[in-house]
PDB file of C-alpha atoms in Angstrom:
ATOM      1  CA  MET A   1      87.724  69.377 -51.629  1.00  0.00           C
ATOM      2  CA  ARG A   2      85.045  70.541 -54.115  1.00  0.00           C
ATOM      3  CA  THR A   3      84.166  74.190 -54.183  1.00  0.00           C
ATOM      4  CA  THR A   4      80.603  75.098 -55.158  1.00  0.00           C
ATOM      5  CA  LEU A   5      79.974  78.573 -56.584  1.00  0.00           C
ATOM      6  CA  THR A   6      76.693  80.157 -55.763  1.00  0.00           C
ATOM      7  CA  GLY A   7      75.192  83.577 -56.096  1.00  0.00           C
ATOM      8  CA  PRO A   8      77.392  86.365 -57.495  1.00  0.00           C
ATOM      9  CA  GLY A   9      80.481  84.128 -57.700  1.00  0.00           C
ATOM     10  CA  TRP A  10      78.729  81.683 -60.051  1.00  0.00           C
ATOM     11  CA  ALA A  11      77.445  84.451 -62.267  1.00  0.00           C
ATOM     12  CA  ARG A  12      80.925  85.955 -62.696  1.00  0.00           C
ATOM     13  CA  ALA A  13      82.424  82.559 -63.574  1.00  0.00           C
ATOM     14  CA  ALA A  14      79.693  81.869 -66.155  1.00  0.00           C
ATOM     15  CA  ALA A  15      80.230  85.258 -67.753  1.00  0.00           C
ATOM     16  CA  ALA A  16      83.975  84.607 -68.024  1.00  0.00           C
ATOM     17  CA  VAL A  17      83.381  81.254 -69.783  1.00  0.00           C
ATOM     18  CA  VAL A  18      80.924  82.789 -72.263  1.00  0.00           C
ATOM     19  CA  GLY A  19      83.380  85.603 -73.002  1.00  0.00           C
ATOM     20  CA  ALA A  20      86.190  83.142 -73.668  1.00  0.00           C
ATOM     21  CA  ILE A  21      83.997  81.183 -76.093  1.00  0.00           C
ATOM     22  CA  LEU A  22      83.041  84.331 -77.991  1.00  0.00           C
ATOM     23  CA  VAL A  23      86.677  85.409 -78.279  1.00  0.00           C
ATOM     24  CA  ALA A  24      87.814  81.990 -79.521  1.00  0.00           C
ATOM     25  CA  GLY A  25      84.973  81.641 -82.010  1.00  0.00           C
ATOM     26  CA  CYS A  26      85.230  85.128 -83.498  1.00  0.00           C
ATOM     27  CA  GLY A  27      88.922  85.418 -84.202  1.00  0.00           C
ATOM     28  CA  GLY A  28      90.151  87.009 -81.007  1.00  0.00           C
ATOM     29  CA  GLY A  29      87.713  89.875 -80.847  1.00  0.00           C
ATOM     30  CA  SER A  30      87.421  90.636 -84.607  1.00  0.00           C
ATOM     31  CA  ALA A  31      83.666  90.158 -84.652  1.00  0.00           C
ATOM     32  CA  VAL A  32      81.616  92.969 -86.159  1.00  0.00           C
ATOM     33  CA  PRO A  33      79.922  94.858 -83.321  1.00  0.00           C
ATOM     34  CA  PRO A  34      76.126  94.639 -83.283  1.00  0.00           C
ATOM     35  CA  GLY A  35      74.610  97.264 -85.539  1.00  0.00           C
ATOM     36  CA  ALA A  36      77.856  97.924 -87.439  1.00  0.00           C
ATOM     37  CA  ALA A  37      77.734  97.994 -91.258  1.00  0.00           C
ATOM     38  CA  THR A  38      79.095  94.949 -93.119  1.00  0.00           C
ATOM     39  CA  PRO A  39      82.122  95.888 -95.304  1.00  0.00           C
ATOM     40  CA  ALA A  40      81.123  96.116 -98.966  1.00  0.00           C
ATOM     41  CA  ALA A  41      82.550  93.533-101.371  1.00  0.00           C
ATOM     42  CA  PRO A  42      84.936  94.928-104.025  1.00  0.00           C
ATOM     43  CA  ALA A  43      83.129  95.914-107.225  1.00  0.00           C
ATOM     44  CA  ALA A  44      83.492  93.516-110.151  1.00  0.00           C
ATOM     45  CA  PRO A  45      85.425  94.964-113.092  1.00  0.00           C
ATOM     46  CA  ALA A  46      83.230  96.232-115.926  1.00  0.00           C
ATOM     47  CA  PRO A  47      83.147  93.905-118.970  1.00  0.00           C
ATOM     48  CA  THR A  48      85.369  94.967-121.835  1.00  0.00           C
ATOM     49  CA  ALA A  49      83.424  95.998-124.940  1.00  0.00           C
ATOM     50  CA  PHE A  50      83.965  93.748-127.959  1.00  0.00           C
ATOM     51  CA  GLY A  51      84.658  96.326-130.639  1.00  0.00           C
ATOM     52  CA  LYS A  52      86.541  96.765-133.886  1.00  0.00           C
ATOM     53  CA  GLU A  53      89.975  96.418-132.292  1.00  0.00           C
ATOM     54  CA  ALA A  54      89.037  93.054-130.759  1.00  0.00           C
ATOM     55  CA  VAL A  55      87.466  91.789-133.997  1.00  0.00           C
ATOM     56  CA  ARG A  56      90.545  92.850-135.957  1.00  0.00           C
ATOM     57  CA  ALA A  57      92.766  91.020-133.456  1.00  0.00           C
ATOM     58  CA  ASP A  58      90.693  87.826-133.817  1.00  0.00           C
ATOM     59  CA  LEU A  59      90.945  87.891-137.613  1.00  0.00           C
ATOM     60  CA  ALA A  60      94.666  88.610-137.585  1.00  0.00           C
ATOM     61  CA  ALA A  61      95.418  85.910-135.002  1.00  0.00           C
ATOM     62  CA  ALA A  62      93.299  83.182-136.630  1.00  0.00           C
ATOM     63  CA  THR A  63      94.697  83.729-140.128  1.00  0.00           C
ATOM     64  CA  ALA A  64      98.294  84.088-138.938  1.00  0.00           C
ATOM     65  CA  ALA A  65      98.078  80.872-136.910  1.00  0.00           C
ATOM     66  CA  ALA A  66      96.737  79.077-140.005  1.00  0.00           C
ATOM     67  CA  GLY A  67      99.564  80.423-142.172  1.00  0.00           C
ATOM     68  CA  LEU A  68      97.096  82.261-144.405  1.00  0.00           C
ATOM     69  CA  PRO A  69      98.733  85.458-145.712  1.00  0.00           C
ATOM     70  CA  GLY A  70      96.679  88.628-145.985  1.00  0.00           C
ATOM     71  CA  GLU A  71      95.833  91.851-144.208  1.00  0.00           C
ATOM     72  CA  THR A  72      92.952  93.536-142.416  1.00  0.00           C
ATOM     73  CA  THR A  73      91.329  96.731-143.595  1.00  0.00           C
ATOM     74  CA  PRO A  74      92.074  99.974-141.707  1.00  0.00           C
ATOM     75  CA  LEU A  75      89.853 100.517-138.684  1.00  0.00           C
ATOM     76  CA  SER A  76      89.131 104.060-139.930  1.00  0.00           C
ATOM     77  CA  PRO A  77      87.627 103.817-143.423  1.00  0.00           C
ATOM     78  CA  THR A  78      89.363 105.796-146.149  1.00  0.00           C
ATOM     79  CA  PRO A  79      87.166 108.593-147.532  1.00  0.00           C
ATOM     80  CA  PRO A  80      86.098 107.994-151.136  1.00  0.00           C
ATOM     81  CA  ALA A  81      88.397 109.524-153.710  1.00  0.00           C
ATOM     82  CA  SER A  82      87.287 112.623-155.576  1.00  0.00           C
ATOM     83  CA  PRO A  83      85.855 111.816-159.001  1.00  0.00           C
ATOM     84  CA  ASP A  84      88.109 112.252-161.990  1.00  0.00           C
ATOM     85  CA  PRO A  85      87.011 115.329-163.942  1.00  0.00           C
ATOM     86  CA  ALA A  86      87.429 113.295-167.130  1.00  0.00           C
ATOM     87  CA  ASP A  87      84.827 110.773-165.983  1.00  0.00           C
ATOM     88  CA  PRO A  88      81.158 111.329-166.757  1.00  0.00           C
ATOM     89  CA  PRO A  89      79.219 112.882-163.849  1.00  0.00           C
ATOM     90  CA  ALA A  90      77.859 110.401-161.358  1.00  0.00           C
ATOM     91  CA  THR A  91      74.146 109.746-161.320  1.00  0.00           C
ATOM     92  CA  ASP A  92      72.023 110.318-158.224  1.00  0.00           C
ATOM     93  CA  ARG A  93      71.890 106.569-157.667  1.00  0.00           C
ATOM     94  CA  GLU A  94      75.668 106.216-157.916  1.00  0.00           C
ATOM     95  CA  ARG A  95      76.215 109.053-155.438  1.00  0.00           C
ATOM     96  CA  ALA A  96      73.684 107.497-153.065  1.00  0.00           C
ATOM     97  CA  ARG A  97      75.410 104.111-153.347  1.00  0.00           C
ATOM     98  CA  ASP A  98      78.828 105.642-152.620  1.00  0.00           C
ATOM     99  CA  GLU A  99      77.424 107.333-149.507  1.00  0.00           C
ATOM    100  CA  VAL A 100      75.864 104.079-148.257  1.00  0.00           C
ATOM    101  CA  GLU A 101      79.090 102.156-148.946  1.00  0.00           C
ATOM    102  CA  ALA A 102      81.085 104.699-146.913  1.00  0.00           C
ATOM    103  CA  ARG A 103      78.658 104.405-143.979  1.00  0.00           C
ATOM    104  CA  MET A 104      78.661 100.607-144.126  1.00  0.00           C
ATOM    105  CA  ALA A 105      82.478 100.559-144.127  1.00  0.00           C
ATOM    106  CA  ALA A 106      82.352 102.210-140.704  1.00  0.00           C
ATOM    107  CA  CYS A 107      80.385  99.180-139.440  1.00  0.00           C
ATOM    108  CA  GLU A 108      82.849  96.589-140.709  1.00  0.00           C
ATOM    109  CA  VAL A 109      86.244  95.026-140.182  1.00  0.00           C
ATOM    110  CA  GLY A 110      87.598  93.148-143.161  1.00  0.00           C
ATOM    111  CA  TRP A 111      90.459  90.809-144.021  1.00  0.00           C
ATOM    112  CA  SER A 112      91.498  89.648-147.489  1.00  0.00           C
ATOM    113  CA  SER A 113      94.105  87.475-149.162  1.00  0.00           C
ATOM    114  CA  PRO A 114      94.211  87.734-152.949  1.00  0.00           C
ATOM    115  CA  ASN A 115      95.996  84.835-154.582  1.00  0.00           C
ATOM    116  CA  GLY A 116      96.904  84.384-158.219  1.00  0.00           C
ATOM    117  CA  PRO A 117      95.949  81.179-160.038  1.00  0.00           C
ATOM    118  CA  GLY A 118      98.148  78.266-159.023  1.00  0.00           C
ATOM    119  CA  SER A 119      98.489  74.526-159.281  1.00  0.00           C
ATOM    120  CA  ALA A 120      95.938  72.144-157.847  1.00  0.00           C
ATOM    121  CA  GLN A 121      98.365  71.412-155.017  1.00  0.00           C
ATOM    122  CA  ASP A 122      98.721  75.123-154.216  1.00  0.00           C
ATOM    123  CA  ARG A 123      94.957  75.524-154.194  1.00  0.00           C
ATOM    124  CA  ALA A 124      94.511  72.554-151.903  1.00  0.00           C
ATOM    125  CA  GLY A 125      97.027  74.063-149.484  1.00  0.00           C
ATOM    126  CA  VAL A 126      95.304  77.469-149.448  1.00  0.00           C
ATOM    127  CA  ARG A 127      91.921  75.843-148.947  1.00  0.00           C
ATOM    128  CA  ASN A 128      93.254  73.807-146.032  1.00  0.00           C
ATOM    129  CA  ARG A 129      94.682  76.967-144.463  1.00  0.00           C
ATOM    130  CA  PHE A 130      91.330  78.688-144.952  1.00  0.00           C
ATOM    131  CA  HIS A 131      89.569  75.908-143.044  1.00  0.00           C
ATOM    132  CA  ALA A 132      92.285  76.091-140.359  1.00  0.00           C
ATOM    133  CA  ALA A 133      91.604  79.830-140.023  1.00  0.00           C
ATOM    134  CA  LEU A 134      87.887  79.109-139.570  1.00  0.00           C
ATOM    135  CA  ALA A 135      88.762  76.631-136.827  1.00  0.00           C
ATOM    136  CA  GLY A 136      90.918  79.320-135.225  1.00  0.00           C
ATOM    137  CA  LEU A 137      87.947  81.695-135.149  1.00  0.00           C
ATOM    138  CA  VAL A 138      85.869  79.042-133.382  1.00  0.00           C
ATOM    139  CA  GLU A 139      88.631  78.666-130.802  1.00  0.00           C
ATOM    140  CA  ARG A 140      88.359  82.415-130.192  1.00  0.00           C
ATOM    141  CA  GLY A 141      84.639  82.246-129.417  1.00  0.00           C
ATOM    142  CA  TRP A 142      83.015  82.719-132.819  1.00  0.00           C
ATOM    143  CA  LYS A 143      79.900  80.522-133.102  1.00  0.00           C
ATOM    144  CA  GLU A 144      78.910  79.001-136.425  1.00  0.00           C
ATOM    145  CA  SER A 145      75.580  80.506-137.567  1.00  0.00           C
ATOM    146  CA  ARG A 146      75.501  78.751-140.936  1.00  0.00           C
ATOM    147  CA  PRO A 147      77.244  75.494-141.853  1.00  0.00           C
ATOM    148  CA  VAL A 148      80.225  75.679-144.183  1.00  0.00           C
ATOM    149  CA  GLU A 149      79.104  75.040-147.758  1.00  0.00           C
ATOM    150  CA  GLU A 150      80.687  74.937-151.198  1.00  0.00           C
ATOM    151  CA  VAL A 151      78.876  76.227-154.282  1.00  0.00           C
ATOM    152  CA  PRO A 152      79.895  76.401-157.966  1.00  0.00           C
ATOM    153  CA  VAL A 153      80.914  79.818-159.276  1.00  0.00           C
ATOM    154  CA  GLY A 154      81.434  79.930-163.039  1.00  0.00           C
ATOM    155  CA  LYS A 155      84.261  77.494-163.728  1.00  0.00           C
ATOM    156  CA  GLY A 156      85.334  77.444-160.083  1.00  0.00           C
ATOM    157  CA  THR A 157      83.903  77.089-156.614  1.00  0.00           C
ATOM    158  CA  MET A 158      83.261  79.223-153.545  1.00  0.00           C
ATOM    159  CA  VAL A 159      83.420  77.998-149.936  1.00  0.00           C
ATOM    160  CA  MET A 160      81.273  80.076-147.566  1.00  0.00           C
ATOM    161  CA  ALA A 161      80.854  80.170-143.788  1.00  0.00           C
ATOM    162  CA  GLN A 162      79.113  82.464-141.299  1.00  0.00           C
ATOM    163  CA  TYR A 163      79.810  83.075-137.606  1.00  0.00           C
ATOM    164  CA  LYS A 164      78.591  85.306-134.772  1.00  0.00           C
ATOM    165  CA  LYS A 165      80.239  86.700-131.649  1.00  0.00           C
ATOM    166  CA  GLN A 166      79.084  89.327-129.152  1.00  0.00           C
ATOM    167  CA  GLY A 167      76.967  91.410-131.519  1.00  0.00           C
ATOM    168  CA  TRP A 168      79.058  90.856-134.665  1.00  0.00           C
ATOM    169  CA  SER A 169      78.343  88.724-137.762  1.00  0.00           C
ATOM    170  CA  LEU A 170      81.231  87.370-139.836  1.00  0.00           C
ATOM    171  CA  HIS A 171      81.072  86.153-143.440  1.00  0.00           C
ATOM    172  CA  ALA A 172      84.060  84.165-144.721  1.00  0.00           C
ATOM    173  CA  ARG A 173      84.556  83.209-148.371  1.00  0.00           C
ATOM    174  CA  HIS A 174      87.219  81.349-150.317  1.00  0.00           C
ATOM    175  CA  VAL A 175      86.881  81.612-154.104  1.00  0.00           C
ATOM    176  CA  GLU A 176      88.727  79.512-156.692  1.00  0.00           C
ATOM    177  CA  SER A 177      87.744  80.903-160.079  1.00  0.00           C
ATOM    178  CA  GLY A 178      90.615  79.847-162.313  1.00  0.00           C
ATOM    179  CA  LEU A 179      91.571  83.463-163.010  1.00  0.00           C
ATOM    180  CA  LEU A 180      91.907  84.924-159.518  1.00  0.00           C
ATOM    181  CA  ASP A 181      91.643  83.002-156.266  1.00  0.00           C
ATOM    182  CA  MET A 182      90.642  85.097-153.267  1.00  0.00           C
ATOM    183  CA  THR A 183      89.906  84.642-149.573  1.00  0.00           C
ATOM    184  CA  THR A 184      87.907  87.277-147.689  1.00  0.00           C
ATOM    185  CA  MET A 185      86.452  87.672-144.202  1.00  0.00           C
ATOM    186  CA  THR A 186      84.094  90.523-143.354  1.00  0.00           C
ATOM    187  CA  ALA A 187      82.773  91.113-139.827  1.00  0.00           C
ATOM    188  CA  THR A 188      79.856  93.542-139.441  1.00  0.00           C
ATOM    189  CA  GLU A 189      78.561  95.026-136.197  1.00  0.00           C
ATOM    190  CA  ASP A 190      74.883  94.041-136.035  1.00  0.00           C
ATOM    191  CA  ALA A 191      73.664  97.183-134.240  1.00  0.00           C
ATOM    192  CA  CYS A 192      75.406  99.397-136.782  1.00  0.00           C
ATOM    193  CA  ALA A 193      74.047  97.489-139.789  1.00  0.00           C
ATOM    194  CA  ASP A 194      70.519  97.592-138.355  1.00  0.00           C
ATOM    195  CA  GLY A 195      70.525 101.342-138.954  1.00  0.00           C
ATOM    196  CA  PHE A 196      70.247 100.879-142.736  1.00  0.00           C
ATOM    197  CA  THR A 197      66.950 100.767-144.602  1.00  0.00           C
ATOM    198  CA  GLU A 198      66.023  98.069-147.099  1.00  0.00           C
ATOM    199  CA  ALA A 199      66.341 100.603-149.905  1.00  0.00           C
ATOM    200  CA  GLU A 200      69.887 101.483-148.808  1.00  0.00           C
ATOM    201  CA  LEU A 201      70.876  97.831-148.606  1.00  0.00           C
ATOM    202  CA  ASP A 202      69.473  97.305-152.116  1.00  0.00           C
ATOM    203  CA  LEU A 203      71.907  99.943-153.364  1.00  0.00           C
ATOM    204  CA  LEU A 204      74.800  97.812-152.111  1.00  0.00           C
ATOM    205  CA  GLU A 205      73.611  94.944-154.310  1.00  0.00           C
ATOM    206  CA  ASP A 206      74.060  96.998-157.489  1.00  0.00           C
TER     207      ASP A 206
END
């Protein structure tokens, strides 16, 4: 026998079906009530500043992985030594240059590897390790800003390269002079270096 619901009985049955659908579709009653605030998403962690410690770590890791011996400069520059009383008094220009050099040192992180003169085979090995260190910097996010080039220097040569990363500029050089071979990498914070005038930078060229 078929039972037909009419009037109040039909309305109650329809309401029960709608309620069951809402419960099943909303996770058993976990729906946010109308007008309730939506839970806020967790805040994203603040980006880590790329500073001197991070630059120093990049230089140390890239050169160590390449087998290139050397060391980074201290993160806190050493104050200039007091002049020797036996030396002639410094000129105003020399004192100004020393002051600019001390300020610029606070903007930089350096790495160097002095090498005495060696055989052609030794030099080839050091040069290969230098290029491997440059490749290691690229792997760590440093972008080439100037292609690697080799130029004559006296009776030797100098290989130069420039890179940039997160507000820093890095200059890498490998010199083979016949008397003293040397590899250096100097990273300078762009914002810090921008605080120098042209006249102050000219002093550094002396």
